[in-house]
C-alpha cells in the first residue's frame, strides 16, 4: 500500500489484530498434546524462556526443565560475571525508574569470567534437564569453546537482529554457516522477521530460528531504532521460509520459535497458529515468585553501554512458576495457566497437536479497546 508518493509498504499484522476460528469439531483438552521436539530433545511444553537475568538463573532453568520447557541461561549476564549475583539482583529490583538504566550499565561492566561459564552449565546439567545457553553473535567466537567443553545440549545465538551475512570492515565477522557446521550441538539462532532473512539463517544449518526482535514488554527497539515488524506477519513469513527451505533441502525441517510480545496465553496460541513450533516468553514468567528479578523484568538491551534499547519494567508477582505454567489461575487476563489455556484453545478449535494446530483458520480482527 502507498505510504506516500515516494514510498510504499506492505500491510503487516500484530497478534492483537488476528483471531482464531473454531473448526467443525471440538476435543477434550486432556487429550491434546502440546509437546514438540528439536533435534534429539523432546519437550512437553512449547516454551523457551527468554534468556534474561530477570527470569533465568541456574535454579529457574532447572525448574523450567523439570516442568517440560527449556530455559537458556544468558552467558553474558550476571551469573557469569559474579560469583554470587544475588545481592545485585536485589539491588536491580530496588532501583528507582530514573536510576535503573545507568546503574544497570554499571553493574554489567564487570568482565565475564570464563570459569563461571563451565560451572553454571555443569550446575544445570547435574539436575538432569536439557541444558541450553545463550550468547550474542559478537561473543560466540570468544566463548563457544568453553560452552562446548562444559557439555551444553542446545546453543542459542540471540541478538536483536541476526543475519547469516554480517558485513564489517573492522573485524572478521562470524561465519554462521561454518560455525554451526563445526559444532556438534543443535543451534537456535535469531532474531529475524522476514522470509529472506529466515531462509538465509536456515541455510546455515540452524536447528531453529527465532522470529522477532525479542524483549517484548521490556524492549524499546521500535522507539530507539525504528525497527519493528508486527509478530503475526513475521511468524507467518518465516513459517513460509521453513516450507520453502524444506522443498529446497529435500525435507530438512527447521523449527520456528516466536520471540517477543508473548504477554498472554492468547498471544502464545496465536503465535503457534501463525506457524511457530514454540514460543520464547519472558514477561509472563517474570511474574513468578521464583524469578530472579523479583517482579521486575529487563533484558540485555537495557544495559547496552552505548545505546540502551530496553528498560526495566515492573510486573509484580502473581504466583509460582507452576501456577503460571499449569494453573490454577486466580485471574482472568491470560497471565496464568498458560499451558492449560493453550490446550483449551486447541481443543476448542478441534486440533490435537501443535503441527495440526498450525493449520487453524485465522481471521483479521480489529483490536478491542
GROMACS .gro file of C-alpha atoms in nm:
model
  369
    1UNK     CA    1   0.000   0.000   0.000
    2UNK     CA    2   0.112   0.354  -0.067
    3UNK     CA    3   0.259   0.544   0.227
    4UNK     CA    4   0.331   0.849   0.013
    5UNK     CA    5   0.430   0.911  -0.348
    6UNK     CA    6   0.787   0.810  -0.280
    7UNK     CA    7   0.736   0.506  -0.058
    8UNK     CA    8   0.507   0.207  -0.036
    9UNK     CA    9   0.484  -0.059   0.230
   10UNK     CA   10   0.317  -0.394   0.289
   11UNK     CA   11   0.038  -0.413   0.549
   12UNK     CA   12   0.153  -0.623   0.845
   13UNK     CA   13  -0.046  -0.757   1.140
   14UNK     CA   14   0.023  -0.790   1.509
   15UNK     CA   15  -0.103  -1.078   1.720
   16UNK     CA   16  -0.366  -0.845   1.867
   17UNK     CA   17  -0.516  -0.800   1.521
   18UNK     CA   18  -0.593  -1.163   1.445
   19UNK     CA   19  -0.837  -1.417   1.582
   20UNK     CA   20  -0.865  -1.797   1.563
   21UNK     CA   21  -1.166  -1.970   1.408
   22UNK     CA   22  -1.308  -2.294   1.557
   23UNK     CA   23  -1.346  -2.587   1.318
   24UNK     CA   24  -1.641  -2.828   1.291
   25UNK     CA   25  -1.520  -3.039   1.585
   26UNK     CA   26  -1.401  -2.988   1.941
   27UNK     CA   27  -1.185  -3.209   2.163
   28UNK     CA   28  -1.122  -3.286   2.527
   29UNK     CA   29  -0.836  -3.059   2.647
   30UNK     CA   30  -0.683  -3.352   2.836
   31UNK     CA   31  -0.636  -3.537   2.506
   32UNK     CA   32  -0.442  -3.252   2.342
   33UNK     CA   33  -0.062  -3.275   2.311
   34UNK     CA   34   0.146  -2.957   2.323
   35UNK     CA   35   0.480  -3.140   2.307
   36UNK     CA   36   0.745  -3.057   2.048
   37UNK     CA   37   1.091  -3.185   1.962
   38UNK     CA   38   1.403  -3.015   1.830
   39UNK     CA   39   1.684  -3.244   1.717
   40UNK     CA   40   1.705  -3.524   1.977
   41UNK     CA   41   1.539  -3.324   2.253
   42UNK     CA   42   1.168  -3.356   2.329
   43UNK     CA   43   0.983  -3.101   2.541
   44UNK     CA   44   0.637  -3.139   2.690
   45UNK     CA   45   0.579  -2.762   2.673
   46UNK     CA   46   0.631  -2.542   2.363
   47UNK     CA   47   0.804  -2.285   2.584
   48UNK     CA   48   1.158  -2.150   2.557
   49UNK     CA   49   1.220  -1.897   2.833
   50UNK     CA   50   1.380  -1.571   2.722
   51UNK     CA   51   1.747  -1.573   2.833
   52UNK     CA   52   1.725  -1.271   3.061
   53UNK     CA   53   1.869  -1.230   3.410
   54UNK     CA   54   1.531  -1.125   3.544
   55UNK     CA   55   1.383  -1.464   3.451
   56UNK     CA   56   1.655  -1.728   3.412
   57UNK     CA   57   1.900  -1.830   3.682
   58UNK     CA   58   2.052  -2.178   3.715
   59UNK     CA   59   1.776  -2.261   3.964
   60UNK     CA   60   1.488  -2.144   3.743
   61UNK     CA   61   1.647  -2.310   3.437
   62UNK     CA   62   1.635  -2.638   3.629
   63UNK     CA   63   1.278  -2.587   3.745
   64UNK     CA   64   1.155  -2.494   3.396
   65UNK     CA   65   1.329  -2.805   3.263
   66UNK     CA   66   1.151  -3.022   3.517
   67UNK     CA   67   0.818  -2.873   3.407
   68UNK     CA   68   0.896  -2.974   3.048
   69UNK     CA   69   1.022  -2.647   2.900
   70UNK     CA   70   1.362  -2.507   2.805
   71UNK     CA   71   1.534  -2.213   2.976
   72UNK     CA   72   1.865  -2.096   2.819
   73UNK     CA   73   2.097  -1.917   3.061
   74UNK     CA   74   2.239  -1.586   2.937
   75UNK     CA   75   2.616  -1.631   2.944
   76UNK     CA   76   2.663  -1.255   2.916
   77UNK     CA   77   2.454  -1.188   3.224
   78UNK     CA   78   2.522  -1.158   3.592
   79UNK     CA   79   2.563  -1.532   3.652
   80UNK     CA   80   2.889  -1.538   3.458
   81UNK     CA   81   3.016  -1.201   3.579
   82UNK     CA   82   2.977  -1.253   3.953
   83UNK     CA   83   3.033  -1.550   4.185
   84UNK     CA   84   2.708  -1.467   4.365
   85UNK     CA   85   2.491  -1.209   4.186
   86UNK     CA   86   2.203  -1.237   4.433
   87UNK     CA   87   2.275  -0.903   4.609
   88UNK     CA   88   2.297  -0.729   4.272
   89UNK     CA   89   1.967  -0.881   4.157
   90UNK     CA   90   1.810  -0.749   4.476
   91UNK     CA   91   1.957  -0.407   4.404
   92UNK     CA   92   1.825  -0.413   4.045
   93UNK     CA   93   1.476  -0.470   4.183
   94UNK     CA   94   1.507  -0.182   4.429
   95UNK     CA   95   1.626   0.089   4.190
   96UNK     CA   96   1.408   0.385   4.103
   97UNK     CA   97   1.293   0.412   3.744
   98UNK     CA   98   1.516   0.717   3.692
   99UNK     CA   99   1.831   0.545   3.820
  100UNK     CA  100   1.773   0.200   3.671
  101UNK     CA  101   1.938   0.229   3.328
  102UNK     CA  102   2.258   0.395   3.449
  103UNK     CA  103   2.304   0.155   3.740
  104UNK     CA  104   2.237  -0.149   3.518
  105UNK     CA  105   2.507  -0.025   3.281
  106UNK     CA  106   2.750  -0.002   3.573
  107UNK     CA  107   2.668  -0.346   3.710
  108UNK     CA  108   2.714  -0.514   3.373
  109UNK     CA  109   3.059  -0.364   3.311
  110UNK     CA  110   3.214  -0.642   3.521
  111UNK     CA  111   3.402  -0.884   3.290
  112UNK     CA  112   3.267  -1.227   3.200
  113UNK     CA  113   3.459  -1.496   3.391
  114UNK     CA  114   3.519  -1.795   3.164
  115UNK     CA  115   3.543  -2.041   3.453
  116UNK     CA  116   3.192  -1.942   3.564
  117UNK     CA  117   3.055  -2.043   3.221
  118UNK     CA  118   3.152  -2.404   3.278
  119UNK     CA  119   3.036  -2.406   3.639
  120UNK     CA  120   2.690  -2.271   3.559
  121UNK     CA  121   2.641  -2.521   3.276
  122UNK     CA  122   2.757  -2.809   3.497
  123UNK     CA  123   2.516  -2.699   3.770
  124UNK     CA  124   2.219  -2.720   3.532
  125UNK     CA  125   2.337  -3.045   3.371
  126UNK     CA  126   2.375  -3.209   3.711
  127UNK     CA  127   1.999  -3.168   3.764
  128UNK     CA  128   1.931  -3.393   3.465
  129UNK     CA  129   1.748  -3.139   3.247
  130UNK     CA  130   1.826  -3.030   2.892
  131UNK     CA  131   2.089  -2.758   2.918
  132UNK     CA  132   2.085  -2.452   2.693
  133UNK     CA  133   2.280  -2.127   2.696
  134UNK     CA  134   2.273  -1.802   2.503
  135UNK     CA  135   2.548  -1.588   2.357
  136UNK     CA  136   2.524  -1.286   2.128
  137UNK     CA  137   2.685  -1.315   1.784
  138UNK     CA  138   2.961  -1.078   1.899
  139UNK     CA  139   3.070  -1.314   2.181
  140UNK     CA  140   3.029  -1.653   2.017
  141UNK     CA  141   3.382  -1.690   1.882
  142UNK     CA  142   3.536  -1.588   2.215
  143UNK     CA  143   3.338  -1.819   2.443
  144UNK     CA  144   3.197  -2.105   2.237
  145UNK     CA  145   3.479  -2.346   2.325
  146UNK     CA  146   3.409  -2.309   2.698
  147UNK     CA  147   3.041  -2.375   2.627
  148UNK     CA  148   3.103  -2.691   2.424
  149UNK     CA  149   3.364  -2.822   2.667
  150UNK     CA  150   3.112  -2.789   2.951
  151UNK     CA  151   2.870  -3.017   2.765
  152UNK     CA  152   2.581  -2.792   2.669
  153UNK     CA  153   2.290  -2.958   2.487
  154UNK     CA  154   2.149  -2.664   2.286
  155UNK     CA  155   2.331  -2.345   2.183
  156UNK     CA  156   2.125  -2.025   2.136
  157UNK     CA  157   2.278  -1.738   1.936
  158UNK     CA  158   2.041  -1.449   2.001
  159UNK     CA  159   2.066  -1.081   1.918
  160UNK     CA  160   1.827  -0.802   1.829
  161UNK     CA  161   1.883  -0.870   1.460
  162UNK     CA  162   2.096  -1.163   1.344
  163UNK     CA  163   2.185  -1.225   0.981
  164UNK     CA  164   2.370  -1.501   0.802
  165UNK     CA  165   2.582  -1.235   0.632
  166UNK     CA  166   2.724  -0.958   0.850
  167UNK     CA  167   2.936  -0.705   0.663
  168UNK     CA  168   3.217  -0.537   0.857
  169UNK     CA  169   3.532  -0.357   0.756
  170UNK     CA  170   3.667  -0.354   1.113
  171UNK     CA  171   3.677  -0.720   1.211
  172UNK     CA  172   3.628  -1.068   1.073
  173UNK     CA  173   3.256  -1.136   1.115
  174UNK     CA  174   3.111  -1.461   1.249
  175UNK     CA  175   3.057  -1.709   0.965
  176UNK     CA  176   2.739  -1.873   1.091
  177UNK     CA  177   2.735  -2.148   0.832
  178UNK     CA  178   3.090  -2.259   0.908
  179UNK     CA  179   3.043  -2.219   1.282
  180UNK     CA  180   2.722  -2.422   1.302
  181UNK     CA  181   2.866  -2.690   1.074
  182UNK     CA  182   3.164  -2.737   1.306
  183UNK     CA  183   2.954  -2.761   1.623
  184UNK     CA  184   2.824  -3.094   1.746
  185UNK     CA  185   2.512  -2.949   1.913
  186UNK     CA  186   2.188  -2.806   1.770
  187UNK     CA  187   2.189  -2.427   1.733
  188UNK     CA  188   1.893  -2.191   1.760
  189UNK     CA  189   1.964  -1.854   1.602
  190UNK     CA  190   1.785  -1.521   1.562
  191UNK     CA  191   1.613  -1.284   1.560
  192UNK     CA  192   1.483  -1.225   1.216
  193UNK     CA  193   1.149  -1.111   1.082
  194UNK     CA  194   1.143  -1.165   0.705
  195UNK     CA  195   1.119  -1.456   0.465
  196UNK     CA  196   1.456  -1.379   0.305
  197UNK     CA  197   1.650  -1.337   0.630
  198UNK     CA  198   1.497  -1.654   0.775
  199UNK     CA  199   1.578  -1.855   0.464
  200UNK     CA  200   1.942  -1.748   0.483
  201UNK     CA  201   1.959  -1.844   0.853
  202UNK     CA  202   1.805  -2.184   0.778
  203UNK     CA  203   2.072  -2.246   0.516
  204UNK     CA  204   2.341  -2.211   0.784
  205UNK     CA  205   2.229  -2.543   0.931
  206UNK     CA  206   2.047  -2.398   1.232
  207UNK     CA  207   1.804  -2.633   1.404
  208UNK     CA  208   1.576  -2.345   1.497
  209UNK     CA  209   1.518  -1.982   1.405
  210UNK     CA  210   1.396  -1.710   1.641
  211UNK     CA  211   1.131  -1.482   1.492
  212UNK     CA  212   1.109  -1.126   1.616
  213UNK     CA  213   1.346  -0.891   1.789
  214UNK     CA  214   1.299  -1.026   2.141
  215UNK     CA  215   1.244  -0.827   2.455
  216UNK     CA  216   0.870  -0.782   2.430
  217UNK     CA  217   0.745  -0.552   2.705
  218UNK     CA  218   1.098  -0.452   2.810
  219UNK     CA  219   1.211  -0.365   2.457
  220UNK     CA  220   1.235  -0.013   2.315
  221UNK     CA  221   1.391  -0.103   1.981
  222UNK     CA  222   1.100   0.048   1.793
  223UNK     CA  223   1.148   0.383   1.967
  224UNK     CA  224   1.529   0.386   1.953
  225UNK     CA  225   1.600   0.229   1.613
  226UNK     CA  226   1.263   0.244   1.438
  227UNK     CA  227   1.290  -0.130   1.372
  228UNK     CA  228   0.962  -0.319   1.412
  229UNK     CA  229   0.773  -0.595   1.230
  230UNK     CA  230   0.435  -0.700   1.373
  231UNK     CA  231   0.458  -1.056   1.501
  232UNK     CA  232   0.166  -1.225   1.323
  233UNK     CA  233   0.309  -1.127   0.985
  234UNK     CA  234   0.669  -1.200   1.087
  235UNK     CA  235   0.587  -1.552   1.210
  236UNK     CA  236   0.381  -1.629   0.900
  237UNK     CA  237   0.661  -1.510   0.670
  238UNK     CA  238   0.923  -1.719   0.849
  239UNK     CA  239   0.693  -2.022   0.851
  240UNK     CA  240   0.669  -1.982   0.473
  241UNK     CA  241   1.050  -1.974   0.458
  242UNK     CA  242   1.055  -2.302   0.653
  243UNK     CA  243   0.824  -2.459   0.395
  244UNK     CA  244   1.036  -2.331   0.106
  245UNK     CA  245   1.356  -2.449   0.274
  246UNK     CA  246   1.207  -2.797   0.320
  247UNK     CA  247   1.148  -2.813  -0.055
  248UNK     CA  248   1.496  -2.675  -0.126
  249UNK     CA  249   1.679  -2.908   0.115
  250UNK     CA  250   1.491  -3.227   0.043
  251UNK     CA  251   1.286  -3.230   0.362
  252UNK     CA  252   1.504  -3.074   0.637
  253UNK     CA  253   1.275  -2.916   0.895
  254UNK     CA  254   1.385  -2.604   1.083
  255UNK     CA  255   1.186  -2.509   1.391
  256UNK     CA  256   1.033  -2.165   1.416
  257UNK     CA  257   1.029  -2.004   1.762
  258UNK     CA  258   0.834  -1.681   1.811
  259UNK     CA  259   1.041  -1.443   2.023
  260UNK     CA  260   0.889  -1.131   2.177
  261UNK     CA  261   0.547  -0.994   2.255
  262UNK     CA  262   0.409  -1.315   2.415
  263UNK     CA  263   0.238  -1.147   2.708
  264UNK     CA  264  -0.069  -1.370   2.749
  265UNK     CA  265  -0.187  -1.722   2.679
  266UNK     CA  266  -0.386  -1.589   2.383
  267UNK     CA  267  -0.067  -1.448   2.228
  268UNK     CA  268   0.100  -1.788   2.262
  269UNK     CA  269  -0.190  -1.964   2.091
  270UNK     CA  270  -0.199  -1.714   1.804
  271UNK     CA  271   0.179  -1.732   1.753
  272UNK     CA  272   0.159  -2.110   1.712
  273UNK     CA  273  -0.144  -2.072   1.485
  274UNK     CA  274   0.067  -1.847   1.258
  275UNK     CA  275   0.327  -2.123   1.223
  276UNK     CA  276   0.552  -2.122   1.530
  277UNK     CA  277   0.658  -2.456   1.678
  278UNK     CA  278   0.728  -2.295   2.016
  279UNK     CA  279   0.738  -1.953   2.177
  280UNK     CA  280   1.009  -1.767   2.368
  281UNK     CA  281   0.849  -1.595   2.667
  282UNK     CA  282   0.987  -1.361   2.928
  283UNK     CA  283   0.738  -1.123   3.090
  284UNK     CA  284   0.477  -1.386   3.190
  285UNK     CA  285   0.742  -1.578   3.386
  286UNK     CA  286   0.899  -1.261   3.529
  287UNK     CA  287   0.584  -1.252   3.743
  288UNK     CA  288   0.675  -1.581   3.912
  289UNK     CA  289   0.772  -1.584   4.278
  290UNK     CA  290   1.092  -1.772   4.187
  291UNK     CA  291   1.200  -1.525   3.917
  292UNK     CA  292   1.542  -1.369   3.992
  293UNK     CA  293   1.412  -1.021   3.901
  294UNK     CA  294   1.168  -1.021   4.197
  295UNK     CA  295   0.881  -0.889   3.989
  296UNK     CA  296   1.099  -0.670   3.763
  297UNK     CA  297   1.198  -0.759   3.408
  298UNK     CA  298   1.485  -0.646   3.187
  299UNK     CA  299   1.697  -0.781   2.904
  300UNK     CA  300   2.048  -0.730   2.772
  301UNK     CA  301   1.932  -0.432   2.564
  302UNK     CA  302   1.853  -0.242   2.883
  303UNK     CA  303   2.218  -0.217   2.986
  304UNK     CA  304   2.387  -0.166   2.649
  305UNK     CA  305   2.685   0.062   2.724
  306UNK     CA  306   2.630   0.297   2.429
  307UNK     CA  307   2.268   0.275   2.314
  308UNK     CA  308   2.021   0.113   2.555
  309UNK     CA  309   1.719  -0.026   2.369
  310UNK     CA  310   1.527  -0.164   2.661
  311UNK     CA  311   1.405  -0.073   3.004
  312UNK     CA  312   1.347  -0.235   3.340
  313UNK     CA  313   0.974  -0.298   3.375
  314UNK     CA  314   0.784  -0.373   3.696
  315UNK     CA  315   0.527  -0.652   3.668
  316UNK     CA  316   0.491  -0.762   4.027
  317UNK     CA  317   0.439  -1.123   4.136
  318UNK     CA  318   0.124  -1.324   4.068
  319UNK     CA  319   0.215  -1.680   4.165
  320UNK     CA  320   0.465  -1.962   4.134
  321UNK     CA  321   0.619  -2.087   3.812
  322UNK     CA  322   0.398  -2.394   3.837
  323UNK     CA  323   0.084  -2.179   3.865
  324UNK     CA  324   0.182  -1.956   3.575
  325UNK     CA  325   0.252  -2.254   3.353
  326UNK     CA  326  -0.010  -2.505   3.469
  327UNK     CA  327  -0.253  -2.321   3.696
  328UNK     CA  328  -0.481  -2.297   3.868
  329UNK     CA  329  -0.529  -1.935   3.767
  330UNK     CA  330  -0.676  -1.676   4.001
  331UNK     CA  331  -0.702  -1.403   3.734
  332UNK     CA  332  -0.892  -1.373   3.407
  333UNK     CA  333  -0.634  -1.185   3.197
  334UNK     CA  334  -0.441  -1.475   3.041
  335UNK     CA  335  -0.130  -1.430   3.256
  336UNK     CA  336  -0.161  -1.762   3.444
  337UNK     CA  337  -0.212  -2.128   3.346
  338UNK     CA  338  -0.056  -2.053   3.009
  339UNK     CA  339  -0.033  -2.416   2.903
  340UNK     CA  340  -0.380  -2.506   3.022
  341UNK     CA  341  -0.515  -2.218   2.814
  342UNK     CA  342  -0.321  -2.333   2.509
  343UNK     CA  343  -0.463  -2.683   2.542
  344UNK     CA  344  -0.814  -2.543   2.576
  345UNK     CA  345  -0.767  -2.323   2.267
  346UNK     CA  346  -0.651  -2.623   2.064
  347UNK     CA  347  -0.937  -2.836   2.197
  348UNK     CA  348  -1.195  -2.564   2.125
  349UNK     CA  349  -1.073  -2.527   1.768
  350UNK     CA  350  -1.054  -2.902   1.713
  351UNK     CA  351  -0.682  -2.980   1.694
  352UNK     CA  352  -0.490  -3.250   1.879
  353UNK     CA  353  -0.126  -3.141   1.847
  354UNK     CA  354   0.096  -2.844   1.759
  355UNK     CA  355   0.151  -2.936   1.393
  356UNK     CA  356  -0.222  -2.978   1.334
  357UNK     CA  357  -0.300  -2.654   1.516
  358UNK     CA  358  -0.077  -2.459   1.276
  359UNK     CA  359  -0.348  -2.521   1.014
  360UNK     CA  360  -0.623  -2.344   1.213
  361UNK     CA  361  -0.815  -2.076   1.025
  362UNK     CA  362  -0.716  -1.721   1.115
  363UNK     CA  363  -0.913  -1.401   1.062
  364UNK     CA  364  -0.816  -1.036   1.084
  365UNK     CA  365  -0.996  -0.886   1.380
  366UNK     CA  366  -0.993  -0.520   1.490
  367UNK     CA  367  -0.808  -0.460   1.815
  368UNK     CA  368  -1.057  -0.443   2.102
  369UNK     CA  369  -1.022  -0.134   2.320
   0.00000   0.00000   0.00000
